[in-house]
mmCIF file of C-alpha atoms and ligand atoms in Angstrom:
data_model
loop_
_atom_site.group_PDB
_atom_site.id
_atom_site.type_symbol
_atom_site.label_atom_id
_atom_site.label_comp_id
_atom_site.label_asym_id
_atom_site.label_seq_id
_atom_site.Cartn_x
_atom_site.Cartn_y
_atom_site.Cartn_z
ATOM 1 C CA MET A 280 -2.506 -38.401 -36.413
ATOM 2 C CA PRO A 281 -3.726 -39.539 -39.821
ATOM 3 C CA PHE A 282 -4.972 -36.109 -40.734
ATOM 4 C CA MET A 283 -5.419 -36.632 -44.462
ATOM 5 C CA GLN A 284 -7.459 -39.800 -44.129
ATOM 6 C CA ASN A 285 -9.879 -38.251 -41.650
ATOM 7 C CA ASN A 286 -10.326 -34.976 -43.403
ATOM 8 C CA PRO A 287 -13.295 -34.992 -45.767
ATOM 9 C CA ILE A 288 -12.256 -31.839 -47.607
ATOM 10 C CA ILE A 289 -9.192 -33.515 -49.058
ATOM 11 C CA SER A 290 -9.644 -34.950 -52.490
ATOM 12 C CA LYS A 291 -7.387 -35.174 -55.527
ATOM 13 C CA GLU A 292 -8.876 -31.944 -56.878
ATOM 14 C CA ASN A 293 -8.290 -29.583 -53.998
ATOM 15 C CA ILE A 294 -4.904 -30.555 -52.603
ATOM 16 C CA ASN A 295 -2.198 -27.927 -52.869
ATOM 17 C CA ARG A 296 -0.292 -28.970 -55.974
ATOM 18 C CA PHE A 297 1.663 -26.586 -58.087
ATOM 19 C CA LEU A 298 1.968 -28.211 -61.472
ATOM 20 C CA CYS A 299 3.543 -26.625 -64.527
ATOM 21 C CA GLU A 300 0.956 -25.955 -67.228
ATOM 22 C CA ASN A 301 3.548 -26.619 -69.942
ATOM 23 C CA CYS A 302 5.139 -29.864 -68.845
ATOM 24 C CA GLY A 303 3.282 -31.060 -65.756
ATOM 25 C CA ALA A 304 6.319 -30.971 -63.468
ATOM 26 C CA ASN A 305 6.142 -29.676 -59.909
ATOM 27 C CA MET A 306 6.817 -25.968 -59.733
ATOM 28 C CA VAL A 307 8.741 -24.335 -56.878
ATOM 29 C CA PHE A 308 8.594 -20.881 -55.345
ATOM 30 C CA ASP A 309 11.349 -18.921 -57.083
ATOM 31 C CA PRO A 310 12.989 -16.220 -54.893
ATOM 32 C CA LYS A 311 14.247 -14.341 -57.959
ATOM 33 C CA SER A 312 10.902 -13.765 -59.677
ATOM 34 C CA GLY A 313 8.686 -14.064 -56.612
ATOM 35 C CA GLN A 314 6.547 -16.508 -58.595
ATOM 36 C CA LEU A 315 6.196 -20.226 -59.028
ATOM 37 C CA ALA A 316 8.782 -21.473 -61.519
ATOM 38 C CA CYS A 317 9.215 -24.806 -63.282
ATOM 39 C CA PRO A 318 12.748 -26.167 -62.796
ATOM 40 C CA TYR A 319 12.438 -28.183 -66.025
ATOM 41 C CA CYS A 320 10.956 -25.935 -68.723
ATOM 42 C CA GLY A 321 11.329 -22.527 -67.087
ATOM 43 C CA GLY A 322 7.601 -21.843 -67.082
ATOM 44 C CA THR A 323 6.357 -19.361 -64.470
ATOM 45 C CA LYS A 324 3.069 -18.738 -62.745
ATOM 46 C CA ALA A 325 2.035 -15.876 -60.487
ATOM 47 C CA ILE A 326 0.937 -16.772 -56.968
ATOM 48 C CA GLU A 327 -2.762 -16.181 -56.548
ATOM 49 C CA GLN A 328 -3.719 -14.497 -53.327
ATOM 50 C CA SER A 329 -6.823 -16.237 -52.113
ATOM 51 C CA GLY A 330 -7.375 -14.124 -49.020
ATOM 52 C CA GLY A 331 -7.276 -10.402 -48.392
ATOM 53 C CA ALA A 332 -4.983 -8.540 -46.046
ATOM 54 C CA ILE A 333 -2.939 -10.123 -43.253
ATOM 55 C CA VAL A 334 -5.395 -10.493 -40.397
ATOM 56 C CA GLU A 335 -4.717 -10.096 -36.709
ATOM 57 C CA ARG A 336 -6.456 -12.822 -34.702
ATOM 58 C CA ASP A 337 -8.101 -12.206 -31.378
ATOM 59 C CA TYR A 338 -5.947 -13.949 -28.776
ATOM 60 C CA HIS A 339 -8.558 -14.872 -26.162
ATOM 61 C CA SER A 340 -11.230 -16.091 -28.541
ATOM 62 C CA TYR A 341 -8.575 -18.166 -30.279
ATOM 63 C CA LEU A 342 -7.661 -19.920 -27.041
ATOM 64 C CA ARG A 343 -11.262 -20.515 -25.946
ATOM 65 C CA PRO A 344 -11.939 -24.248 -25.658
ATOM 66 C CA GLY A 345 -13.793 -25.732 -28.564
ATOM 67 C CA THR A 346 -12.218 -23.299 -30.989
ATOM 68 C CA GLU A 347 -10.879 -25.547 -33.728
ATOM 69 C CA ARG A 348 -8.889 -23.283 -35.965
ATOM 70 C CA LEU A 349 -5.801 -25.353 -36.460
ATOM 71 C CA GLN A 350 -4.912 -26.438 -39.956
ATOM 72 C CA PRO A 351 -1.864 -27.756 -41.811
ATOM 73 C CA MET A 352 0.249 -25.240 -43.741
ATOM 74 C CA ALA A 353 -0.861 -26.836 -46.980
ATOM 75 C CA ILE A 354 -3.574 -29.424 -47.499
ATOM 76 C CA ASN A 355 -1.131 -32.141 -48.585
ATOM 77 C CA ALA A 356 1.688 -30.961 -46.321
ATOM 78 C CA MET A 357 4.000 -33.583 -44.847
ATOM 79 C CA GLN A 358 6.270 -33.306 -41.861
ATOM 80 C CA VAL A 359 9.329 -34.929 -40.370
ATOM 81 C CA THR A 360 10.890 -34.532 -36.969
ATOM 82 C CA CYS A 361 14.645 -34.665 -36.489
ATOM 83 C CA GLU A 362 15.469 -37.315 -33.915
ATOM 84 C CA THR A 363 18.708 -35.543 -33.049
ATOM 85 C CA CYS A 364 17.493 -32.036 -32.235
ATOM 86 C CA GLY A 365 13.715 -32.412 -32.203
ATOM 87 C CA ALA A 366 12.962 -29.787 -34.875
ATOM 88 C CA THR A 367 9.883 -30.481 -36.990
ATOM 89 C CA VAL A 368 9.652 -29.205 -40.544
ATOM 90 C CA THR A 369 6.705 -29.124 -42.916
ATOM 91 C CA PHE A 370 7.083 -29.437 -46.669
ATOM 92 C CA VAL A 371 4.984 -30.081 -49.740
ATOM 93 C CA PRO A 372 5.710 -33.187 -51.839
ATOM 94 C CA PRO A 373 7.774 -33.904 -53.903
ATOM 95 C CA GLU A 374 10.119 -31.994 -51.585
ATOM 96 C CA THR A 375 11.786 -34.297 -49.069
ATOM 97 C CA ALA A 376 13.885 -33.763 -45.976
ATOM 98 C CA ARG A 377 17.019 -35.888 -45.942
ATOM 99 C CA ASN A 378 19.141 -33.888 -43.546
ATOM 100 C CA CYS A 379 18.155 -31.613 -40.707
ATOM 101 C CA ASP A 380 18.870 -28.005 -41.621
ATOM 102 C CA PHE A 381 19.403 -27.067 -37.985
ATOM 103 C CA CYS A 382 21.742 -29.759 -36.661
ATOM 104 C CA GLY A 383 22.890 -31.562 -39.805
ATOM 105 C CA GLY A 384 21.554 -34.877 -38.449
ATOM 106 C CA LYS A 385 20.305 -37.490 -40.874
ATOM 107 C CA ILE A 386 16.525 -37.729 -41.020
ATOM 108 C CA VAL A 387 15.647 -41.401 -40.876
ATOM 109 C CA ALA A 388 11.983 -41.071 -39.859
ATOM 110 C CA GLN A 389 9.350 -41.480 -42.550
ATOM 111 C CA PRO A 390 7.456 -38.291 -43.376
ATOM 112 C CA LYS A 391 3.860 -38.234 -42.158
ATOM 113 C CA SER A 392 0.917 -35.946 -42.832
ATOM 114 C CA ALA A 393 1.561 -32.596 -41.198
ATOM 115 C CA ASP A 394 -0.100 -31.934 -37.848
ATOM 116 C CA PRO A 395 -2.554 -29.054 -37.938
ATOM 117 C CA LEU A 396 -1.257 -25.907 -36.290
ATOM 118 C CA VAL A 397 -2.065 -22.229 -35.893
ATOM 119 C CA ALA A 398 -2.119 -21.252 -39.545
ATOM 120 C CA PRO A 399 0.439 -18.660 -40.674
ATOM 121 C CA GLU A 400 -1.122 -15.319 -41.574
ATOM 122 C CA GLY A 401 1.870 -13.711 -43.180
ATOM 123 C CA VAL A 402 5.131 -14.637 -44.840
ATOM 124 C CA LEU A 403 8.272 -12.863 -45.946
ATOM 125 C CA PRO A 404 8.967 -14.872 -49.102
ATOM 126 C CA PHE A 405 12.525 -15.849 -50.022
ATOM 127 C CA SER A 406 14.097 -13.152 -52.189
ATOM 128 C CA VAL A 407 17.695 -14.424 -52.010
ATOM 129 C CA THR A 408 18.258 -17.353 -54.388
ATOM 130 C CA THR A 409 20.136 -20.520 -53.442
ATOM 131 C CA GLN A 410 22.975 -19.395 -55.743
ATOM 132 C CA ILE A 411 23.291 -16.012 -54.039
ATOM 133 C CA ALA A 412 23.109 -17.632 -50.595
ATOM 134 C CA SER A 413 25.763 -20.121 -51.622
ATOM 135 C CA THR A 414 28.046 -17.387 -53.000
ATOM 136 C CA ALA A 415 27.624 -15.384 -49.787
ATOM 137 C CA LEU A 416 28.486 -18.500 -47.822
ATOM 138 C CA LYS A 417 31.589 -19.196 -49.935
ATOM 139 C CA GLY A 418 32.725 -15.620 -49.371
ATOM 140 C CA TRP A 419 32.199 -16.024 -45.663
ATOM 141 C CA ILE A 420 34.125 -19.304 -45.577
ATOM 142 C CA ASN A 421 37.025 -17.990 -47.687
ATOM 143 C CA SER A 422 37.407 -15.046 -45.335
ATOM 144 C CA ARG A 423 37.818 -17.452 -42.394
ATOM 145 C CA TRP A 424 41.472 -18.035 -41.721
ATOM 146 C CA LEU A 425 42.652 -21.409 -40.481
ATOM 147 C CA ALA A 426 39.284 -23.046 -40.879
ATOM 148 C CA PRO A 427 39.282 -26.779 -41.571
ATOM 149 C CA ASN A 428 38.867 -27.833 -45.184
ATOM 150 C CA ASN A 429 35.516 -29.533 -44.606
ATOM 151 C CA LEU A 430 34.055 -26.107 -43.880
ATOM 152 C CA LYS A 431 34.336 -25.582 -47.646
ATOM 153 C CA VAL A 432 32.226 -28.672 -48.263
ATOM 154 C CA LEU A 433 29.332 -26.904 -46.558
ATOM 155 C CA ALA A 434 29.351 -24.088 -49.101
ATOM 156 C CA GLN A 435 27.693 -26.313 -51.680
ATOM 157 C CA PRO A 436 24.092 -25.371 -52.334
ATOM 158 C CA ASP A 437 22.747 -28.835 -51.482
ATOM 159 C CA LYS A 438 24.223 -28.708 -47.977
ATOM 160 C CA VAL A 439 22.160 -25.693 -46.954
ATOM 161 C CA GLY A 440 18.389 -25.903 -46.854
ATOM 162 C CA SER A 441 15.840 -23.172 -47.462
ATOM 163 C CA VAL A 442 13.508 -23.119 -44.510
ATOM 164 C CA TYR A 443 10.952 -20.658 -43.200
ATOM 165 C CA ILE A 444 11.202 -20.096 -39.474
ATOM 166 C CA PRO A 445 8.236 -19.146 -37.257
ATOM 167 C CA TYR A 446 7.565 -15.909 -35.379
ATOM 168 C CA TRP A 447 4.673 -14.715 -33.292
ATOM 169 C CA THR A 448 3.690 -11.103 -33.257
ATOM 170 C CA PHE A 449 1.370 -9.513 -30.709
ATOM 171 C CA ASP A 450 -0.633 -6.302 -30.432
ATOM 172 C CA ALA A 451 -2.204 -5.191 -27.163
ATOM 173 C CA ASP A 452 -3.455 -2.186 -25.228
ATOM 174 C CA THR A 453 -2.147 -1.976 -21.688
ATOM 175 C CA TYR A 454 -3.289 -0.031 -18.662
ATOM 176 C CA SER A 455 -0.904 -0.200 -15.699
ATOM 177 C CA ARG A 456 -1.475 1.091 -12.174
ATOM 178 C CA TYR A 457 1.654 1.624 -10.195
ATOM 179 C CA THR A 458 2.987 2.662 -6.813
ATOM 180 C CA GLY A 459 6.479 3.838 -6.118
ATOM 181 C CA GLN A 460 8.548 6.725 -4.886
ATOM 182 C CA ARG A 461 9.970 9.826 -6.468
ATOM 183 C CA GLY A 462 13.412 10.954 -5.348
ATOM 184 C CA GLU A 463 14.299 14.655 -5.530
ATOM 185 C CA TYR A 464 17.792 15.894 -4.959
ATOM 186 C CA TYR A 465 18.678 18.760 -2.677
ATOM 187 C CA TYR A 466 22.038 20.065 -1.576
ATOM 188 C CA GLU A 467 23.355 21.096 1.792
ATOM 189 C CA THR A 468 26.501 22.940 2.617
ATOM 190 C CA GLU A 469 28.786 20.905 4.817
ATOM 191 C CA HIS A 470 31.667 22.436 6.722
ATOM 192 C CA TYR A 471 34.801 20.477 7.386
ATOM 193 C CA GLU A 472 38.433 20.944 8.296
ATOM 194 C CA GLU A 473 41.342 19.989 6.078
ATOM 195 C CA ASN A 474 45.002 20.557 7.030
ATOM 196 C CA GLY A 475 43.915 22.991 9.706
ATOM 197 C CA GLU A 476 41.792 25.026 7.230
ATOM 198 C CA GLN A 477 38.044 25.513 7.453
ATOM 199 C CA LYS A 478 36.389 24.448 4.164
ATOM 200 C CA SER A 479 32.847 23.846 2.892
ATOM 201 C CA ARG A 480 31.320 21.685 0.221
ATOM 202 C CA GLN A 481 27.905 20.956 -1.314
ATOM 203 C CA VAL A 482 26.554 17.523 -0.434
ATOM 204 C CA ARG A 483 23.695 15.917 -2.326
ATOM 205 C CA HIS A 484 20.744 14.374 -0.504
ATOM 206 C CA THR A 485 17.546 12.812 -1.773
ATOM 207 C CA SER A 486 14.038 13.392 -0.485
ATOM 208 C CA TRP A 487 11.608 10.605 -1.250
ATOM 209 C CA TYR A 488 7.928 11.218 -1.932
ATOM 210 C CA GLY A 489 5.260 8.589 -2.442
ATOM 211 C CA ALA A 490 4.085 8.265 -6.052
ATOM 212 C CA ALA A 491 1.140 6.458 -7.583
ATOM 213 C CA GLY A 492 -0.575 6.648 -10.920
ATOM 214 C CA ALA A 493 -1.329 4.872 -14.136
ATOM 215 C CA VAL A 494 0.225 4.627 -17.578
ATOM 216 C CA SER A 495 -1.210 3.208 -20.760
ATOM 217 C CA ARG A 496 0.308 2.123 -24.033
ATOM 218 C CA HIS A 497 -0.582 0.534 -27.340
ATOM 219 C CA PHE A 498 1.790 -2.220 -28.407
ATOM 220 C CA ASP A 499 1.896 -2.780 -32.141
ATOM 221 C CA ASP A 500 3.575 -5.850 -33.636
ATOM 222 C CA LEU A 501 6.043 -6.960 -31.012
ATOM 223 C CA TYR A 502 7.878 -9.877 -32.588
ATOM 224 C CA ILE A 503 8.667 -13.060 -30.686
ATOM 225 C CA PRO A 504 10.802 -15.713 -32.432
ATOM 226 C CA ALA A 505 9.100 -19.105 -32.109
ATOM 227 C CA THR A 506 12.112 -21.241 -32.993
ATOM 228 C CA LYS A 507 14.553 -22.823 -30.576
ATOM 229 C CA SER A 508 16.620 -24.453 -33.306
ATOM 230 C CA LEU A 509 18.743 -21.493 -34.327
ATOM 231 C CA LEU A 510 21.393 -20.138 -31.960
ATOM 232 C CA PRO A 511 19.811 -17.294 -29.936
ATOM 233 C CA ASP A 512 22.637 -14.992 -31.004
ATOM 234 C CA TYR A 513 21.793 -15.591 -34.664
ATOM 235 C CA VAL A 514 18.089 -14.998 -34.089
ATOM 236 C CA LYS A 515 18.923 -11.720 -32.330
ATOM 237 C CA HIS A 516 20.874 -10.538 -35.361
ATOM 238 C CA LEU A 517 18.363 -11.630 -37.990
ATOM 239 C CA SER A 518 16.733 -8.397 -39.086
ATOM 240 C CA TRP A 519 13.470 -8.369 -40.989
ATOM 241 C CA GLU A 520 11.567 -5.712 -42.846
ATOM 242 C CA PHE A 521 8.152 -6.788 -41.619
ATOM 243 C CA ASN A 522 6.510 -4.101 -43.746
ATOM 244 C CA ASP A 523 7.143 -6.381 -46.724
ATOM 245 C CA LEU A 524 4.971 -9.196 -45.339
ATOM 246 C CA VAL A 525 2.464 -10.754 -47.707
ATOM 247 C CA PRO A 526 -0.533 -12.932 -46.805
ATOM 248 C CA TYR A 527 0.484 -16.571 -46.480
ATOM 249 C CA GLU A 528 -0.244 -18.883 -49.409
ATOM 250 C CA PRO A 529 0.799 -22.549 -49.492
ATOM 251 C CA ALA A 530 2.523 -21.828 -52.837
ATOM 252 C CA TYR A 531 5.342 -20.065 -50.949
ATOM 253 C CA LEU A 532 6.154 -23.439 -49.403
ATOM 254 C CA ALA A 533 6.666 -25.160 -52.782
ATOM 255 C CA GLY A 534 10.294 -26.304 -52.939
ATOM 256 C CA HIS A 535 11.065 -25.053 -49.420
ATOM 257 C CA LYS A 536 10.454 -26.177 -45.864
ATOM 258 C CA ALA A 537 8.835 -24.482 -42.899
ATOM 259 C CA GLN A 538 9.670 -25.126 -39.284
ATOM 260 C CA THR A 539 6.822 -25.822 -36.878
ATOM 261 C CA TYR A 540 6.795 -23.336 -34.006
ATOM 262 C CA GLN A 541 8.557 -24.599 -30.861
ATOM 263 C CA VAL A 542 7.266 -21.780 -28.680
ATOM 264 C CA SER A 543 3.514 -22.257 -28.207
ATOM 265 C CA LEU A 544 1.124 -19.358 -28.705
ATOM 266 C CA GLU A 545 0.635 -19.121 -24.912
ATOM 267 C CA ASP A 546 4.376 -19.206 -24.203
ATOM 268 C CA GLY A 547 4.848 -16.642 -26.967
ATOM 269 C CA PHE A 548 2.346 -14.387 -25.207
ATOM 270 C CA GLU A 549 4.251 -14.784 -21.916
ATOM 271 C CA LEU A 550 7.449 -13.705 -23.701
ATOM 272 C CA PHE A 551 5.552 -10.774 -25.195
ATOM 273 C CA LYS A 552 4.450 -9.768 -21.683
ATOM 274 C CA GLN A 553 8.052 -9.932 -20.450
ATOM 275 C CA ASN A 554 9.139 -7.582 -23.232
ATOM 276 C CA ALA A 555 6.132 -5.344 -22.665
ATOM 277 C CA THR A 556 6.764 -5.229 -18.889
ATOM 278 C CA ALA A 557 10.263 -3.824 -19.424
ATOM 279 C CA ILE A 558 8.833 -1.085 -21.650
ATOM 280 C CA ILE A 559 5.993 -0.336 -19.206
ATOM 281 C CA TYR A 560 8.525 -0.072 -16.355
ATOM 282 C CA ASN A 561 10.298 2.664 -18.299
ATOM 283 C CA ASP A 562 6.985 4.441 -18.825
ATOM 284 C CA VAL A 563 6.308 4.254 -15.079
ATOM 285 C CA ARG A 564 9.737 5.725 -14.218
ATOM 286 C CA HIS A 565 9.109 8.511 -16.672
ATOM 287 C CA ASP A 566 5.650 9.120 -15.182
ATOM 288 C CA ILE A 567 7.021 9.236 -11.616
ATOM 289 C CA GLY A 568 9.560 11.813 -12.723
ATOM 290 C CA GLY A 569 11.987 13.479 -10.316
ATOM 291 C CA ASP A 570 15.681 12.690 -10.186
ATOM 292 C CA GLU A 571 15.409 9.051 -9.111
ATOM 293 C CA GLN A 572 12.559 6.575 -8.994
ATOM 294 C CA GLN A 573 11.657 3.484 -7.037
ATOM 295 C CA VAL A 574 8.954 1.267 -8.526
ATOM 296 C CA HIS A 575 7.205 -0.839 -5.893
ATOM 297 C CA ASN A 576 4.319 -2.378 -7.737
ATOM 298 C CA VAL A 577 2.917 -2.414 -11.264
ATOM 299 C CA GLU A 578 -0.317 -4.131 -12.209
ATOM 300 C CA THR A 579 -1.085 -4.294 -15.881
ATOM 301 C CA ASP A 580 -4.332 -5.098 -17.668
ATOM 302 C CA TYR A 581 -3.979 -6.308 -21.222
ATOM 303 C CA SER A 582 -6.851 -5.753 -23.621
ATOM 304 C CA ASN A 583 -7.511 -5.997 -27.356
ATOM 305 C CA ILE A 584 -4.831 -8.670 -27.631
ATOM 306 C CA THR A 585 -4.314 -9.899 -31.157
ATOM 307 C CA PHE A 586 -1.609 -12.052 -32.688
ATOM 308 C CA LYS A 587 -0.242 -13.317 -35.964
ATOM 309 C CA HIS A 588 1.837 -16.348 -36.889
ATOM 310 C CA LEU A 589 4.507 -15.330 -39.395
ATOM 311 C CA LEU A 590 7.138 -17.155 -41.419
ATOM 312 C CA VAL A 591 10.518 -15.677 -42.350
ATOM 313 C CA PRO A 592 13.093 -17.201 -44.713
ATOM 314 C CA VAL A 593 16.563 -18.487 -43.917
ATOM 315 C CA TYR A 594 19.065 -20.818 -45.531
ATOM 316 C CA ALA A 595 20.357 -22.985 -42.736
ATOM 317 C CA GLY A 596 22.981 -25.676 -42.500
ATOM 318 C CA ALA A 597 24.988 -27.428 -39.857
ATOM 319 C CA TYR A 598 27.946 -29.721 -39.772
ATOM 320 C CA ARG A 599 29.962 -31.601 -37.223
ATOM 321 C CA TYR A 600 33.622 -31.012 -36.548
ATOM 322 C CA ASN A 601 35.354 -32.741 -33.631
ATOM 323 C CA ASN A 602 31.957 -33.783 -32.258
ATOM 324 C CA LYS A 603 30.728 -30.222 -32.090
ATOM 325 C CA VAL A 604 27.848 -28.920 -34.206
ATOM 326 C CA PHE A 605 28.497 -25.710 -36.102
ATOM 327 C CA GLN A 606 25.531 -23.851 -37.512
ATOM 328 C CA ILE A 607 25.456 -21.419 -40.387
ATOM 329 C CA VAL A 608 22.493 -19.248 -41.280
ATOM 330 C CA VAL A 609 21.938 -16.997 -44.289
ATOM 331 C CA ASN A 610 19.141 -14.428 -44.146
ATOM 332 C CA GLY A 611 16.807 -15.296 -47.043
ATOM 333 C CA ARG A 612 15.959 -11.614 -47.587
ATOM 334 C CA THR A 613 19.337 -9.904 -47.254
ATOM 335 C CA GLY A 614 21.940 -12.647 -47.867
ATOM 336 C CA GLU A 615 23.657 -11.773 -44.589
ATOM 337 C CA VAL A 616 25.672 -14.727 -43.263
ATOM 338 C CA GLN A 617 25.998 -15.672 -39.635
ATOM 339 C CA GLY A 618 28.100 -18.571 -38.594
ATOM 340 C CA GLU A 619 30.368 -20.130 -36.097
ATOM 341 C CA ARG A 620 33.648 -21.385 -37.353
ATOM 342 C CA PRO A 621 36.027 -24.000 -36.006
ATOM 343 C CA TYR A 622 39.803 -23.669 -36.099
ATOM 344 C CA SER A 623 41.843 -26.379 -37.729
ATOM 345 C CA TRP A 624 44.592 -27.312 -35.279
ATOM 346 C CA LEU A 625 46.365 -29.120 -38.101
ATOM 347 C CA LYS A 626 46.499 -25.879 -40.105
ATOM 348 C CA ILE A 627 47.532 -23.870 -37.059
ATOM 349 C CA GLY A 628 50.250 -26.472 -36.339
ATOM 350 C CA CYS A 629 51.532 -26.301 -39.930
ATOM 351 C CA LEU A 630 51.519 -22.507 -39.881
ATOM 352 C CA THR A 631 53.465 -22.497 -36.598
ATOM 353 C CA VAL A 632 56.088 -24.852 -38.083
ATOM 354 C CA VAL A 633 56.409 -22.636 -41.185
ATOM 355 C CA ILE A 634 56.873 -19.515 -39.030
ATOM 356 C CA LEU A 635 59.535 -21.285 -36.903
ATOM 357 C CA VAL A 636 61.419 -22.465 -40.013
ATOM 358 C CA VAL A 637 61.355 -18.942 -41.483
ATOM 359 C CA LEU A 638 62.628 -17.508 -38.191
ATOM 360 C CA LEU A 639 65.421 -20.098 -38.092
ATOM 361 C CA ILE A 640 66.474 -19.294 -41.680
ATOM 362 C CA VAL A 641 66.464 -15.570 -40.902
ATOM 363 C CA PHE A 642 68.533 -16.270 -37.786
ATOM 364 C CA PHE A 643 71.104 -18.347 -39.705
ATOM 365 C CA ILE A 644 71.408 -15.799 -42.516
ATOM 366 C CA ALA A 645 71.857 -13.044 -39.991
ATOM 367 C CA SER A 646 74.550 -14.916 -38.031
ATOM 368 C CA ALA A 647 76.386 -16.063 -41.220
ATOM 369 C CA SER A 648 76.677 -12.539 -42.597
ATOM 370 C CA ARG A 649 78.091 -11.202 -39.324
HETATM 371 ZN ZN1 ZN B 882 7.464 -27.025 -66.891
HETATM 372 ZN ZN1 ZN B 883 18.150 -31.695 -36.193
#
């Protein structure tokens, strides 16, 4: 969709450009200073916050037909889609996307104006620099025994891209009516014979009583990852201090990329409900009480549902080895590395030969000195 051409608010004056006041070059968001920085003259500029606090949006009114609240992440944002894995990333010129950060595939498609989407409300800006991420990655690679040599090639800063990944977060009040049964234990003395002797023992039984009632809960900021491009195991282990969120500004995108959500807002809400249901089930069991519980039916009303679209920073890279894609992710806030590693069968083969030769030498020395 030719968004820029059709949009009357776009003119040369109000596009999101971040130009250095000293030399006119494009500034980038600098994780070290938390400001815009000029890569050429070192000039810096604080990021102006145009809005106020991070707002929660009302879920139902957002989904109502005719509500047009989609917008690109920046007015002049561009996007490319990886033909290999399907991930779409947004960036601000002059940034380009040559390789896919998620699968390592070459991006051959021409960038186009970014599609409008649910605007991000909050962002955790990068605080780990490319250098620190690269050093962490080198450390990780060097601690991997018997890894192929081309794993080391990946540890170069230009092989790993800085990309914000999308999350949804939901708030809601729930009211759940339930029916079930409460089990209470009681014990009976049972007499039996063993080896001709009369003995007795306590045997546990359960009485079941019908139970019904209601539980309510307020869910605050349940986070749902909206990316499918990172390995689920990595996403599970990415930990974020969401208290440090700041309101989104396009300036945070300067020099970095942002992935377009792959889980829609509606699908995100369904995932939220799945997580919430598990928690509500626990509440119901607790409410039923007794020694054991059976839950037959739970009906939950959700109200005051609000959501936010958030961006969190990672350095991501991928490479192919023996036709398999290996992904490496560095947390852009903590520098923590997660990665899969291949084994080099050549190195393992060489090591095996060396061990055999050493064993043979030891054997010969031992038998010669006998
Ligand atoms: Zn400059
Ligand atoms: Zn890809």
